JSON list of C-alpha atoms in Angstrom, two decimals:
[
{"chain": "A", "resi": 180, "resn": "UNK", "atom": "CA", "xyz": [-18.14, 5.30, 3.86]},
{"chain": "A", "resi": 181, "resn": "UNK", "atom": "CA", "xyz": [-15.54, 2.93, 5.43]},
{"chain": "A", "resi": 182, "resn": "UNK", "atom": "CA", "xyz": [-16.20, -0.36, 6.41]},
{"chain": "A", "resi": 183, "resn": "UNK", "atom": "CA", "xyz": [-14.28, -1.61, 9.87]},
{"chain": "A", "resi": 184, "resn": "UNK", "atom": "CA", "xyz": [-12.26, -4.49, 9.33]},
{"chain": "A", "resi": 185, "resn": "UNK", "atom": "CA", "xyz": [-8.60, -6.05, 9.37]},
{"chain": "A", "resi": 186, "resn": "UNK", "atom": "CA", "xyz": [-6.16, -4.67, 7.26]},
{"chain": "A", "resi": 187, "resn": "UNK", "atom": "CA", "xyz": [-2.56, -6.26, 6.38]},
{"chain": "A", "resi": 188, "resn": "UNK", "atom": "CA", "xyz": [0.08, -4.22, 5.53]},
{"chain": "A", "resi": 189, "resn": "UNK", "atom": "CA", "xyz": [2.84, -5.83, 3.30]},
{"chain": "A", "resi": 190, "resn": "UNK", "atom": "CA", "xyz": [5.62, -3.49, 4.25]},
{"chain": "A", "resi": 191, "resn": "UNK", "atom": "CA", "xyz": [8.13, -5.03, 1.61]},
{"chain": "A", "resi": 192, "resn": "UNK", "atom": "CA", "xyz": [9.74, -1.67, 0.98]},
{"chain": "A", "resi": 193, "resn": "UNK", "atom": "CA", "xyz": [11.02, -0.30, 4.66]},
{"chain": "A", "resi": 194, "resn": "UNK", "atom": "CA", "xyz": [9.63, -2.88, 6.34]},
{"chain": "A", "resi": 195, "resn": "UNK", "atom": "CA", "xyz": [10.69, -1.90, 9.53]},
{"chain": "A", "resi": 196, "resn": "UNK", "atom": "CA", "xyz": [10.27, 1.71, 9.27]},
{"chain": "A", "resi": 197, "resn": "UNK", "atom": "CA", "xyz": [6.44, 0.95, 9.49]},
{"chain": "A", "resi": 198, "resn": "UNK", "atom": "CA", "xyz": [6.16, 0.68, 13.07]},
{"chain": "A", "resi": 199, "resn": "UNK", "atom": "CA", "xyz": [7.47, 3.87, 13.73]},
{"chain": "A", "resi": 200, "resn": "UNK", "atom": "CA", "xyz": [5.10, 5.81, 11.30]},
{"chain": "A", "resi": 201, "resn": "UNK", "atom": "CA", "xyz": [2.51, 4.52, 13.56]},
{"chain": "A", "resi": 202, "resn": "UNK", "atom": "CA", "xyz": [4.11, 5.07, 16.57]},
{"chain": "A", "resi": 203, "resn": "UNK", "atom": "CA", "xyz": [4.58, 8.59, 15.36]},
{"chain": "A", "resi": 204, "resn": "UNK", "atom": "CA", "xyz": [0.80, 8.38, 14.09]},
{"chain": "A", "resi": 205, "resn": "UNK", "atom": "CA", "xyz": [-0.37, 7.28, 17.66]},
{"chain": "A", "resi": 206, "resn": "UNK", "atom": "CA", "xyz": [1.33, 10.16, 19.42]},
{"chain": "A", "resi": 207, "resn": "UNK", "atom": "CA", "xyz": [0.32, 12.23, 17.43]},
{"chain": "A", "resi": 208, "resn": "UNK", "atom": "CA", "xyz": [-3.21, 11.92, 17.10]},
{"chain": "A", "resi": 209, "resn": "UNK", "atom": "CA", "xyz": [-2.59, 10.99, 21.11]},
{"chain": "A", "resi": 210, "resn": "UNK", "atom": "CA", "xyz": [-5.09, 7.45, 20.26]},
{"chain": "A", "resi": 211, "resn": "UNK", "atom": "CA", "xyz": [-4.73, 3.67, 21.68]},
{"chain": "A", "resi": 212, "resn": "UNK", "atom": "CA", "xyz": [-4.30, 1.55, 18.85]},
{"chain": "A", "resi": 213, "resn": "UNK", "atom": "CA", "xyz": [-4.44, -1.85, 21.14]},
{"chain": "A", "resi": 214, "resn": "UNK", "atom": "CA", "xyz": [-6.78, -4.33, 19.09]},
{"chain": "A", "resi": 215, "resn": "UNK", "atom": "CA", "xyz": [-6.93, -2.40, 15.98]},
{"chain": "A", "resi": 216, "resn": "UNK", "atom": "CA", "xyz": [-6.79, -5.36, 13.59]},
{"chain": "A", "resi": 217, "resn": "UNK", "atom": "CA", "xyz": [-3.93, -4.16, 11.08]},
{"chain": "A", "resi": 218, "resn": "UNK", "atom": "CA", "xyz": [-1.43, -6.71, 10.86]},
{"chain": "A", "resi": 219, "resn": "UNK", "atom": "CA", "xyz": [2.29, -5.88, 9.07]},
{"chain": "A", "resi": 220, "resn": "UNK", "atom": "CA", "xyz": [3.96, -7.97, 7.57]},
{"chain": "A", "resi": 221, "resn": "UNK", "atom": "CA", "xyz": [7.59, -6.49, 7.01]},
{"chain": "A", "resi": 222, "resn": "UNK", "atom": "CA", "xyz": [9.00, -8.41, 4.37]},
{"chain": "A", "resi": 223, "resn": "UNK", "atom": "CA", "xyz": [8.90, -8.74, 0.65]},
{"chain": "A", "resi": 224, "resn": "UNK", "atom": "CA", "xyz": [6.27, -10.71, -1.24]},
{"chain": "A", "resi": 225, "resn": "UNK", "atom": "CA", "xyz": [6.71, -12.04, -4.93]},
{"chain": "A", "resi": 226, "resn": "UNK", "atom": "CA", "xyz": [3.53, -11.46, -6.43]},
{"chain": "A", "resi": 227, "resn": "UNK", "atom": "CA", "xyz": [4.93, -12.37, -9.80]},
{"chain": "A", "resi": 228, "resn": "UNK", "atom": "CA", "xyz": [5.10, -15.75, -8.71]},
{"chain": "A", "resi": 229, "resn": "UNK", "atom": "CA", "xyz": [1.93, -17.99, -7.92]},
{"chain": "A", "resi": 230, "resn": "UNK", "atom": "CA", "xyz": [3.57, -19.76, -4.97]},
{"chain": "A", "resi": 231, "resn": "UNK", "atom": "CA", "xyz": [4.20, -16.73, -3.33]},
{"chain": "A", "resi": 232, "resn": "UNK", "atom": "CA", "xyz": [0.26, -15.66, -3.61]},
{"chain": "A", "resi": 233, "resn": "UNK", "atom": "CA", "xyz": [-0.76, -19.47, -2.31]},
{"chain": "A", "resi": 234, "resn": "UNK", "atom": "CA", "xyz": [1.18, -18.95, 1.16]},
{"chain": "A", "resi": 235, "resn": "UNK", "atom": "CA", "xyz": [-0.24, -15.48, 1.46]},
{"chain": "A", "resi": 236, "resn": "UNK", "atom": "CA", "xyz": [-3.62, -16.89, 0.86]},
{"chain": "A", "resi": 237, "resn": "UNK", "atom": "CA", "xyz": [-3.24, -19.72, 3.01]},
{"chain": "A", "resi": 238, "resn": "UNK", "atom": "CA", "xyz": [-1.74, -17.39, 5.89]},
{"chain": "A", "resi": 239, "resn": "UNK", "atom": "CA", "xyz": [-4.87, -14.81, 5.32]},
{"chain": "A", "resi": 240, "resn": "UNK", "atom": "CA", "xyz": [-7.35, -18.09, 5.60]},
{"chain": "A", "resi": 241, "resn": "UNK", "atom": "CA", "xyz": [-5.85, -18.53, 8.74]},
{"chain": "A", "resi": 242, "resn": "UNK", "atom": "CA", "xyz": [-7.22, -14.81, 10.48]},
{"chain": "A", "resi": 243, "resn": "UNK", "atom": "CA", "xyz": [-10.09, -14.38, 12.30]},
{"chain": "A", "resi": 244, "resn": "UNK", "atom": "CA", "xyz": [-12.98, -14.15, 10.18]},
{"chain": "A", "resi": 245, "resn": "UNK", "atom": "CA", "xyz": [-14.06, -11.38, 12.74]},
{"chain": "A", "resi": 246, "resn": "UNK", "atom": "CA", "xyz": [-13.70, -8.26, 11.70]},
{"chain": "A", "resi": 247, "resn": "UNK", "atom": "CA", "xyz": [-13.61, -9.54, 7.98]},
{"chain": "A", "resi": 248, "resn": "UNK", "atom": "CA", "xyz": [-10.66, -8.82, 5.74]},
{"chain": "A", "resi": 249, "resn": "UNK", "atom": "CA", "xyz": [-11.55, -5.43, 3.64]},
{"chain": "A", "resi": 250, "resn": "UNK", "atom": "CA", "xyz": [-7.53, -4.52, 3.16]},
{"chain": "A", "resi": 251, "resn": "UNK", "atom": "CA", "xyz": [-4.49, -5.56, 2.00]},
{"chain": "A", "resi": 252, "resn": "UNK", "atom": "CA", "xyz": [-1.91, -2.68, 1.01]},
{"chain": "A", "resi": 253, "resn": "UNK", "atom": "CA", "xyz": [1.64, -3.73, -0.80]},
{"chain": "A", "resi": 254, "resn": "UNK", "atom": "CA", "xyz": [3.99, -1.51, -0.68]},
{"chain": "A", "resi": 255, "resn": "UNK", "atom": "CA", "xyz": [5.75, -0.90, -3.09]},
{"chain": "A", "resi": 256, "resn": "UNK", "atom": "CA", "xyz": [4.82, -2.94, -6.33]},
{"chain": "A", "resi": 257, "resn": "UNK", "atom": "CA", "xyz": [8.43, -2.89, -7.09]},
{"chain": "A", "resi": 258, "resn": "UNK", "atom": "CA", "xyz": [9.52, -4.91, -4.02]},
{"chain": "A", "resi": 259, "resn": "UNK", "atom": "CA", "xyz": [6.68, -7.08, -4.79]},
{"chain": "A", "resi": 260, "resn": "UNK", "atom": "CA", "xyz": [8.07, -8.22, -8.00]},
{"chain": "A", "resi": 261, "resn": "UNK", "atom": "CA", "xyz": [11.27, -9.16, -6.77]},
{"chain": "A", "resi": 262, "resn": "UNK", "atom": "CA", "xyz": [12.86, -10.43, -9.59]},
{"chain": "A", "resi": 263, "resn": "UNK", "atom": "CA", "xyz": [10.14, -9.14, -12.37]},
{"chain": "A", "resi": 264, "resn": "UNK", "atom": "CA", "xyz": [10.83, -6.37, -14.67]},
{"chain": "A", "resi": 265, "resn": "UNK", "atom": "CA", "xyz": [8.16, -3.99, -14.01]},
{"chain": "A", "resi": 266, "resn": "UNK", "atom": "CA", "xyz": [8.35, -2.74, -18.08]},
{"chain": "A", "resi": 267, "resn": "UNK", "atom": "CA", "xyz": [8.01, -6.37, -19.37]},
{"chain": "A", "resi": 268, "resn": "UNK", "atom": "CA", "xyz": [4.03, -7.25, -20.13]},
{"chain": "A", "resi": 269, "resn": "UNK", "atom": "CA", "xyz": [4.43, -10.95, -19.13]},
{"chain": "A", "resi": 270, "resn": "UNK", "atom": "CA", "xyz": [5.67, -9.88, -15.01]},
{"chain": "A", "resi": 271, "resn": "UNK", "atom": "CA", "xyz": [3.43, -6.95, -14.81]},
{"chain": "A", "resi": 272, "resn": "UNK", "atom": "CA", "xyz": [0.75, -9.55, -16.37]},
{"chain": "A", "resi": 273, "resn": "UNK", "atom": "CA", "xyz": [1.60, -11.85, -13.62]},
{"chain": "A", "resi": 274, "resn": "UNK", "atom": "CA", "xyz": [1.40, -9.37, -10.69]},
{"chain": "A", "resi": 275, "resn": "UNK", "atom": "CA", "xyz": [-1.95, -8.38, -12.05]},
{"chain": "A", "resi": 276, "resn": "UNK", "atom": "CA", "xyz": [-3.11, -11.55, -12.00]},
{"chain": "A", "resi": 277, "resn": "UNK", "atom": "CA", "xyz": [-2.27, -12.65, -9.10]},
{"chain": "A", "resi": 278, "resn": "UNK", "atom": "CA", "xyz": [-3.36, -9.68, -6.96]},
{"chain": "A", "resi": 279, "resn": "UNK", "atom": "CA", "xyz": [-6.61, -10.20, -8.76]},
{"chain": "A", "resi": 280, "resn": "UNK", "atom": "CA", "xyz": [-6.38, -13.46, -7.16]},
{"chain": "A", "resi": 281, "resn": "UNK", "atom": "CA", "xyz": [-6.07, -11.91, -3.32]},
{"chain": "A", "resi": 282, "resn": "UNK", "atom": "CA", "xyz": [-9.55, -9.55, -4.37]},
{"chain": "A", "resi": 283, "resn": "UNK", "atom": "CA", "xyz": [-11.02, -12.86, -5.35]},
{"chain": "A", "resi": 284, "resn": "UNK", "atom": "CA", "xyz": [-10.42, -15.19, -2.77]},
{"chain": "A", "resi": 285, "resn": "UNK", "atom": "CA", "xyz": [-9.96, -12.43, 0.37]},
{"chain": "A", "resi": 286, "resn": "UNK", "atom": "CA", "xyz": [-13.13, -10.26, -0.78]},
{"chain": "A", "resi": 287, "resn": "UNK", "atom": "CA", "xyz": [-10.61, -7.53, -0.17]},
{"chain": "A", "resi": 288, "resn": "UNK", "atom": "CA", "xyz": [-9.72, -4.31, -1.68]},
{"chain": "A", "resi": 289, "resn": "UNK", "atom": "CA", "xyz": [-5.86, -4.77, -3.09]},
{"chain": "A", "resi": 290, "resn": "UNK", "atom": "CA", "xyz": [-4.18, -0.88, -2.51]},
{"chain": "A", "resi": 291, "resn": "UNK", "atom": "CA", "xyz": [-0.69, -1.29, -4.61]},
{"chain": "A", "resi": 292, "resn": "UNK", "atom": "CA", "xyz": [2.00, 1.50, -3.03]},
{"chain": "A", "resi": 293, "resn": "UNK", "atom": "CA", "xyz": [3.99, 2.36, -6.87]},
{"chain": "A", "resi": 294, "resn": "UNK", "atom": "CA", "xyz": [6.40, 5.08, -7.45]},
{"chain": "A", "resi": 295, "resn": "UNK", "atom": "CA", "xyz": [5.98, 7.37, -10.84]},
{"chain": "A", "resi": 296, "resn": "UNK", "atom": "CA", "xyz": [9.32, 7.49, -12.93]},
{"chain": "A", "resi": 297, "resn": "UNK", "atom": "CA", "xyz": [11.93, 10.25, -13.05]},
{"chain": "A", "resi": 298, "resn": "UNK", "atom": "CA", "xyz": [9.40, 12.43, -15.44]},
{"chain": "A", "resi": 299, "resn": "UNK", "atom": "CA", "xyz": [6.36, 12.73, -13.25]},
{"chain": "A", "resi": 300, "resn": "UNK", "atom": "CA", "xyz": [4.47, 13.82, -16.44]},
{"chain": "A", "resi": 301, "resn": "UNK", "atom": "CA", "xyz": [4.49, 10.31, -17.88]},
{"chain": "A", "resi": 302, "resn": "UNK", "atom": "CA", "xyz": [2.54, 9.06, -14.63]},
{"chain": "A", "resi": 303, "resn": "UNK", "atom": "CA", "xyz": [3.38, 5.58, -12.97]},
{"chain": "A", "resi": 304, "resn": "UNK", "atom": "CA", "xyz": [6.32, 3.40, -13.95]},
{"chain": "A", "resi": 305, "resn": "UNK", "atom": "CA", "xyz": [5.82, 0.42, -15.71]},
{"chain": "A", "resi": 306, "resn": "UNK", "atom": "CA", "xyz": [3.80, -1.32, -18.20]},
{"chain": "A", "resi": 307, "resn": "UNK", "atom": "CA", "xyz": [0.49, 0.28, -19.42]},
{"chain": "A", "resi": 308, "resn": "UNK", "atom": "CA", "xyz": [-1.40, -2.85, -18.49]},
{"chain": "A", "resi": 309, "resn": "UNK", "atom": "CA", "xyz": [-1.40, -1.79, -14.60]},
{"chain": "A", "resi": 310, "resn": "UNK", "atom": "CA", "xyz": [-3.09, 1.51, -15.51]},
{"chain": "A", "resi": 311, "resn": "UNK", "atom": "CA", "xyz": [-5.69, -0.58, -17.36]},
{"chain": "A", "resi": 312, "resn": "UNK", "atom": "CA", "xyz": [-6.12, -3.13, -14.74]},
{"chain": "A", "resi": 313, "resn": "UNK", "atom": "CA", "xyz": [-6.55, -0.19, -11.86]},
{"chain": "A", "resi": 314, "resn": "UNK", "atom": "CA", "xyz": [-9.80, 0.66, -10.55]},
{"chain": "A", "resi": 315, "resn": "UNK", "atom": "CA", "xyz": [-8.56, 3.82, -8.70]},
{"chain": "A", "resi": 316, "resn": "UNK", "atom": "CA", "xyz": [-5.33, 5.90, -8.99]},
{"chain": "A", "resi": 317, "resn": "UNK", "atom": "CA", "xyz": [-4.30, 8.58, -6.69]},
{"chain": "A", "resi": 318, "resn": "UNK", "atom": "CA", "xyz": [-1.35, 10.23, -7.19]},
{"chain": "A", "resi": 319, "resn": "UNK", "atom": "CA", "xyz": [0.11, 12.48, -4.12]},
{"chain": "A", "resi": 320, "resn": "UNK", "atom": "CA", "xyz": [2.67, 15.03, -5.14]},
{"chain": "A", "resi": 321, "resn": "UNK", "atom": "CA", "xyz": [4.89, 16.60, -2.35]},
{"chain": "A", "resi": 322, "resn": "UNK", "atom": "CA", "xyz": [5.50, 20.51, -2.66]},
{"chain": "A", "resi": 323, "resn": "UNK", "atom": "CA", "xyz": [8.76, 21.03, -1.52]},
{"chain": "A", "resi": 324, "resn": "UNK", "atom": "CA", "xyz": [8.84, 24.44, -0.24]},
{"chain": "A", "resi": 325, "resn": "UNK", "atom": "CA", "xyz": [5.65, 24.22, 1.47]},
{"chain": "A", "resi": 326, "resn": "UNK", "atom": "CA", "xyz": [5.53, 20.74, 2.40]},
{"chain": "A", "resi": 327, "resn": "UNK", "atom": "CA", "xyz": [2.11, 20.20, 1.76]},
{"chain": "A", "resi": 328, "resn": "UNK", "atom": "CA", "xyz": [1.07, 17.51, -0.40]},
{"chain": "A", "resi": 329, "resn": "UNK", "atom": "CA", "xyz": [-2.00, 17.23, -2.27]},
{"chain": "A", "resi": 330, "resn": "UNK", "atom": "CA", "xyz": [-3.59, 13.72, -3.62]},
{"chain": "A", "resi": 331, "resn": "UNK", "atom": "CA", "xyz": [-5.64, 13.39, -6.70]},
{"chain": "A", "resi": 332, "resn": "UNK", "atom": "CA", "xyz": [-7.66, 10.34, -8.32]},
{"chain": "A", "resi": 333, "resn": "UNK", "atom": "CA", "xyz": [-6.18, 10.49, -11.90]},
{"chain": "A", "resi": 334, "resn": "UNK", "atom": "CA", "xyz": [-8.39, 7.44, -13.26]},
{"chain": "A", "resi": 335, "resn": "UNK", "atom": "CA", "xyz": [-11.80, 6.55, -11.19]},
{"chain": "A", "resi": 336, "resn": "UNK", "atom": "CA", "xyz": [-13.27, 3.29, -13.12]},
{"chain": "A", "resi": 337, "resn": "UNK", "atom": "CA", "xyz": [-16.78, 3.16, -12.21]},
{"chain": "A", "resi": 338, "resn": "UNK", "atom": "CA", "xyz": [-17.60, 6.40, -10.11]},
{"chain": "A", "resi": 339, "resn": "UNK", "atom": "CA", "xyz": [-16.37, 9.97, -10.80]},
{"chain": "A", "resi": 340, "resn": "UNK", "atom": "CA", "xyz": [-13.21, 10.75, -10.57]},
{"chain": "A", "resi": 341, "resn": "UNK", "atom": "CA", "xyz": [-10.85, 14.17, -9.88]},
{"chain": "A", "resi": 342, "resn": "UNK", "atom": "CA", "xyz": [-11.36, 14.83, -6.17]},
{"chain": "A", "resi": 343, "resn": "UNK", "atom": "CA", "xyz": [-8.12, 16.47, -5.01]},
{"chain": "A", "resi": 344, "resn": "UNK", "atom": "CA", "xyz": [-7.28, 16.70, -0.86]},
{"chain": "A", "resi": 345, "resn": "UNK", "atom": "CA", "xyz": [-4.35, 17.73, 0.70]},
{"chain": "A", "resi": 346, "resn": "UNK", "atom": "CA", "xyz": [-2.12, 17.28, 4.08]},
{"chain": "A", "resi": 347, "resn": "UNK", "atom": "CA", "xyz": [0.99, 17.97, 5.64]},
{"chain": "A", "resi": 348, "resn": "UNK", "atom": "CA", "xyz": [3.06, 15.71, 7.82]},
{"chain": "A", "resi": 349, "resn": "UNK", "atom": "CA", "xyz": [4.55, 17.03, 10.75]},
{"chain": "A", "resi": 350, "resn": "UNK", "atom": "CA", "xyz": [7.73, 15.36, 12.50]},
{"chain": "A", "resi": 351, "resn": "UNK", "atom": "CA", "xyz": [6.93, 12.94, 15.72]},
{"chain": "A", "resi": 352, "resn": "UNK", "atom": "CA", "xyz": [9.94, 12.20, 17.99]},
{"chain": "A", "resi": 353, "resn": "UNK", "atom": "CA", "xyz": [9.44, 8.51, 18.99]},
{"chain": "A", "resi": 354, "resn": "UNK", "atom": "CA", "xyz": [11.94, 8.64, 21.36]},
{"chain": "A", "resi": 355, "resn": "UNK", "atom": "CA", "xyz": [15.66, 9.09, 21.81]},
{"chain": "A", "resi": 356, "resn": "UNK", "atom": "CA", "xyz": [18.86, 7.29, 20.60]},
{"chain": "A", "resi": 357, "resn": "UNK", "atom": "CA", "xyz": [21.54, 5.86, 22.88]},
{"chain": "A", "resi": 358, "resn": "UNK", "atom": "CA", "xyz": [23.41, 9.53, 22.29]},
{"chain": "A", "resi": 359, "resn": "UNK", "atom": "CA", "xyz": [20.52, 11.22, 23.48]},
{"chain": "A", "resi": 360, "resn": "UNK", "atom": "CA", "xyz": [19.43, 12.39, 19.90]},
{"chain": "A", "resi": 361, "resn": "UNK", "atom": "CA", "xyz": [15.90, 12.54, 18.98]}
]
């Protein structure tokens, strides 16, 4: 089940790519998206740092309270640590904390965007306390002949875990360049 609400997108990695996924998304699917509550913001955030967290929080007090808050996606977790070193206990400690922070004060679900490292065997990059401060990990894996990626939960905290889906994205043009290129 999904619960309608607002949802804000921290686009800190390709910020302004964003827009024309879901323009792309919206031709697609040939929908109106005017008054969906999803609200990008296209910049980095430093979630390693507290003062950071306290102007998102006072920015998401600020919304509506209608439809609630249910998401807030960051993507990626590397952009949101700016400066931090995503190996080093005390930033990736920091991050943690402070996105439990957002879940805390927002009541809404915090969906980090992380890449895996150069040996996709050894999962996500970083320190081991994200995986142990994760509720739910999916991993999506891209096969490239076929194009079709598939996306399985890899650790499931409290409910069972292992489903497996896959998709296949299909090119949108948006519209054309000044050279007439799509």
């Amino acid at each position: 089940n999904v619960r309608h609400g607002t949802v804000i997108y921290v686009a800190a990695e390709g910020g302004l790519g964003i827009r024309e996924r879901l323009t792309a998304y919206k031709i697609y699917h040939n929908i109106e998206t005017n008054g969906v509550p999803l609200l990008i913001i296209p910049d980095s955030i430093d979630l390693c740092r507290g003062e950071d967290t306290a102007v998102l929080l006072q920015r998401l007090g600020e919304l509506p309270k209608e439809p609630p808050l249910e998401l807030i996606v960051v993507d990626t977790l590397s952009r949101a640590m700016s400066g931090g070193n995503e190996n080093n206990p005390d930033d990736m400690g920091r991050l943690v904390r402070n996105c439990d922070q957002l879940r805390i004060e927002t009541n809404a679900h915090v969906l980090i965007v992380h890449h895996s490292g150069k040996d996709d065997s050894r999962g996500a990059r970083g320190h081991s306390s994200l995986k142990a401060a994760v509720d739910t990990e999916i991993e999506v894996v891209k096969n490239e002949t076929t194009g079709i990626a598939t996306a399985t939960v890899t650790k499931q905290r409290d409910h069972i875990g292992g489903d497996v889906f896959s998709f296949k994205l299909h090119p949108v043009e948006i519209g054309q360049k000044a050279d007439g290129s799509p």
